[in-house]
Amino acid sequence: MQSKYRLLIIAVLALLSTAYVIKQFVFPPTVNAPANVLLDARFNTLDGKEVALKTWQNKVIVLNFWATWCPPCREEMPELSKMQDLYKNKNLVVIGQSTDDLETTKTFIQSNPVSYPVLAGDMQAMNFSESLGNTKGVLPYTVVVDERGKVIKTFFGRVNQPLLEKTLLPLLKNQASSN
């Protein structure tokens, strides 16, 4: 009799654990950060100048949080660079938001160049990613922002071109038709 109860408890715990995982990874929390909070965020460029994300207002933004010590972050960088080159004339900008300090980021990018702007933010960048829905502190973490500054979609973990294009292409078409 006790073994039936143990099995029932294990089954219930397994079901609850599965439901939690599905909720967290398949249906991540929606982000309702006001556009002014998002666009007013300021970080350092690789030459040490502070810049606000507002610099890229009226563009579709792929904001990619990463770190130099993170293998999946480094793996997705060439593909993000390719997307920047492919869609920059369609009003898209990829922004690499490093969670490392300025010098570490600068040294890394010098030996691993990308075609998109890179900002350094250290712990401020991690805190910013949390305010944009990164409740797990996962890297890489990618946020797609429309031209009005509204967060459209977030991605936990490594992204690739086909995955991003599912979200980006409708946004870029909407922009083309509204111009």
Short mmCIF file of C-alpha atoms in Angstrom, two decimals:
data_model
loop_
_atom_site.label_atom_id
_atom_site.label_comp_id
_atom_site.label_asym_id
_atom_site.label_seq_id
_atom_site.Cartn_x
_atom_site.Cartn_y
_atom_site.Cartn_z
CA MET A 1 0.00 0.00 0.00
CA GLN A 2 2.81 2.43 0.89
CA SER A 3 4.54 1.76 -2.43
CA LYS A 4 1.37 2.88 -4.29
CA TYR A 5 1.39 6.16 -2.36
CA ARG A 6 5.08 6.64 -3.05
CA LEU A 7 4.51 6.06 -6.76
CA LEU A 8 1.60 8.49 -6.70
CA ILE A 9 3.70 11.15 -4.97
CA ILE A 10 6.56 10.62 -7.43
CA ALA A 11 4.14 10.86 -10.36
CA VAL A 12 2.61 14.09 -9.03
CA LEU A 13 6.05 15.61 -8.41
CA ALA A 14 7.18 14.61 -11.90
CA LEU A 15 4.05 16.16 -13.40
CA LEU A 16 4.53 19.40 -11.46
CA SER A 17 8.22 19.55 -12.43
CA THR A 18 7.36 19.00 -16.10
CA ALA A 19 4.68 21.69 -15.98
CA TYR A 20 7.16 24.13 -14.43
CA VAL A 21 9.81 23.43 -17.08
CA ILE A 22 7.29 23.82 -19.90
CA LYS A 23 6.03 27.10 -18.43
CA GLN A 24 9.54 28.50 -18.05
CA PHE A 25 11.09 27.44 -21.34
CA VAL A 26 8.26 26.99 -23.81
CA PHE A 27 6.21 29.94 -22.56
CA PRO A 28 8.76 32.39 -21.12
CA PRO A 29 7.38 35.39 -19.24
CA THR A 30 6.14 38.24 -21.36
CA VAL A 31 8.05 41.45 -21.02
CA ASN A 32 6.20 44.70 -20.76
CA ALA A 33 9.12 47.06 -20.23
CA PRO A 34 8.10 50.56 -21.30
CA ALA A 35 9.87 51.63 -24.48
CA ASN A 36 11.42 54.66 -22.76
CA VAL A 37 13.03 52.42 -20.09
CA LEU A 38 14.42 50.14 -22.77
CA LEU A 39 15.63 52.86 -25.11
CA ASP A 40 17.02 55.10 -22.34
CA ALA A 41 19.37 52.36 -21.10
CA ARG A 42 22.99 53.47 -21.50
CA PHE A 43 26.14 51.39 -21.94
CA ASN A 44 29.72 51.89 -23.12
CA THR A 45 30.83 51.38 -26.69
CA LEU A 46 34.18 49.67 -27.21
CA ASP A 47 35.89 53.07 -27.38
CA GLY A 48 34.53 53.88 -23.91
CA LYS A 49 31.83 56.35 -24.96
CA GLU A 50 28.45 56.03 -23.29
CA VAL A 51 25.56 55.49 -25.69
CA ALA A 52 21.82 55.06 -25.15
CA LEU A 53 19.91 52.36 -26.98
CA LYS A 54 17.80 55.29 -28.20
CA THR A 55 20.56 55.69 -30.81
CA TRP A 56 18.87 52.85 -32.69
CA GLN A 57 15.30 54.06 -32.18
CA ASN A 58 13.02 53.48 -35.20
CA LYS A 59 14.93 50.30 -36.08
CA VAL A 60 14.12 46.70 -35.35
CA ILE A 61 16.69 45.68 -32.73
CA VAL A 62 18.10 42.26 -31.95
CA LEU A 63 19.65 42.84 -28.53
CA ASN A 64 21.91 39.91 -27.71
CA PHE A 65 23.26 39.57 -24.15
CA TRP A 66 26.48 37.53 -24.08
CA ALA A 67 29.78 36.99 -22.28
CA THR A 68 33.29 36.18 -23.47
CA TRP A 69 33.44 33.05 -21.27
CA CYS A 70 30.16 31.63 -22.67
CA PRO A 71 30.66 29.00 -25.47
CA PRO A 72 27.09 29.22 -26.90
CA CYS A 73 27.43 33.01 -26.94
CA ARG A 74 30.63 32.80 -28.98
CA GLU A 75 29.10 30.16 -31.30
CA GLU A 76 26.16 32.36 -32.31
CA MET A 77 28.21 35.51 -32.98
CA PRO A 78 29.16 34.70 -36.62
CA GLU A 79 25.51 34.01 -37.44
CA LEU A 80 24.38 37.25 -35.77
CA SER A 81 27.07 39.07 -37.75
CA LYS A 82 25.74 37.51 -40.95
CA MET A 83 22.21 38.64 -40.05
CA GLN A 84 23.44 42.18 -39.41
CA ASP A 85 25.01 42.24 -42.88
CA LEU A 86 21.96 40.69 -44.52
CA TYR A 87 19.30 42.93 -42.96
CA LYS A 88 21.03 46.21 -42.08
CA ASN A 89 19.52 47.89 -45.15
CA LYS A 90 16.07 46.72 -44.06
CA ASN A 91 16.18 48.80 -40.88
CA LEU A 92 17.49 46.07 -38.57
CA VAL A 93 20.38 46.34 -36.15
CA VAL A 94 21.95 43.58 -34.10
CA ILE A 95 23.49 44.86 -30.87
CA GLY A 96 25.84 42.70 -28.83
CA GLN A 97 25.44 43.57 -25.15
CA SER A 98 28.41 42.12 -23.30
CA THR A 99 28.03 41.29 -19.63
CA ASP A 100 31.80 41.57 -19.20
CA ASP A 101 33.72 44.73 -18.35
CA LEU A 102 34.88 47.08 -21.10
CA GLU A 103 38.50 45.91 -21.31
CA THR A 104 37.63 42.20 -21.40
CA THR A 105 34.99 42.84 -24.08
CA LYS A 106 37.30 45.03 -26.14
CA THR A 107 40.14 42.47 -26.06
CA PHE A 108 37.78 39.66 -27.08
CA ILE A 109 36.23 41.60 -29.99
CA GLN A 110 39.67 42.62 -31.30
CA SER A 111 40.45 38.96 -31.90
CA ASN A 112 36.83 37.96 -32.76
CA PRO A 113 35.42 40.85 -34.81
CA VAL A 114 31.71 41.15 -35.63
CA SER A 115 29.84 43.44 -38.02
CA TYR A 116 27.40 44.76 -35.43
CA PRO A 117 27.80 47.27 -32.60
CA VAL A 118 29.03 45.83 -29.30
CA LEU A 119 28.40 47.44 -25.93
CA ALA A 120 29.96 46.54 -22.58
CA GLY A 121 27.92 46.58 -19.43
CA ASP A 122 29.28 44.21 -16.78
CA MET A 123 26.71 43.51 -14.02
CA GLN A 124 24.58 46.45 -15.12
CA ALA A 125 23.95 44.56 -18.37
CA MET A 126 22.87 41.42 -16.48
CA ASN A 127 20.50 43.49 -14.37
CA PHE A 128 19.15 45.07 -17.55
CA SER A 129 18.62 41.62 -19.12
CA GLU A 130 16.64 40.61 -16.02
CA SER A 131 14.41 43.67 -16.42
CA LEU A 132 13.79 42.45 -19.98
CA GLY A 133 12.61 39.01 -18.87
CA ASN A 134 15.82 37.07 -18.25
CA THR A 135 14.50 35.73 -14.96
CA LYS A 136 16.98 32.83 -15.01
CA GLY A 137 20.17 34.82 -15.60
CA VAL A 138 20.79 32.74 -18.75
CA LEU A 139 23.38 33.63 -21.38
CA PRO A 140 23.05 34.07 -24.21
CA TYR A 141 19.74 35.91 -23.93
CA THR A 142 18.26 37.67 -26.95
CA VAL A 143 15.53 40.31 -27.08
CA VAL A 144 13.78 41.37 -30.29
CA VAL A 145 12.49 44.95 -30.13
CA ASP A 146 10.25 46.55 -32.75
CA GLU A 147 10.84 50.01 -34.25
CA ARG A 148 8.65 51.64 -31.55
CA GLY A 149 10.81 50.17 -28.76
CA LYS A 150 8.37 47.41 -27.77
CA VAL A 151 9.78 44.01 -26.79
CA ILE A 152 8.31 41.50 -29.25
CA LYS A 153 10.04 38.26 -28.27
CA THR A 154 12.79 36.91 -26.03
CA PHE A 155 14.98 33.85 -26.41
CA PHE A 156 16.78 31.92 -23.68
CA GLY A 157 19.98 30.29 -24.94
CA ARG A 158 21.62 30.10 -28.33
CA VAL A 159 19.70 31.52 -31.30
CA ASN A 160 20.18 30.97 -35.01
CA GLN A 161 19.12 32.69 -38.21
CA PRO A 162 15.98 30.61 -38.96
CA LEU A 163 14.74 31.01 -35.39
CA LEU A 164 15.22 34.78 -35.42
CA GLU A 165 13.82 35.20 -38.92
CA LYS A 166 10.46 33.77 -37.80
CA THR A 167 10.10 36.83 -35.58
CA LEU A 168 12.03 39.39 -37.65
CA LEU A 169 10.68 38.94 -41.17
CA PRO A 170 7.09 39.96 -40.31
CA LEU A 171 8.45 43.02 -38.47
CA LEU A 172 10.64 44.02 -41.39
CA LYS A 173 7.74 43.54 -43.85
CA ASN A 174 5.51 45.72 -41.66
CA GLN A 175 8.16 48.42 -41.71
CA ALA A 176 8.49 48.27 -45.50
CA SER A 177 4.75 48.59 -45.98
CA SER A 178 4.45 51.50 -43.52
CA ASN A 179 7.20 53.53 -45.24
#
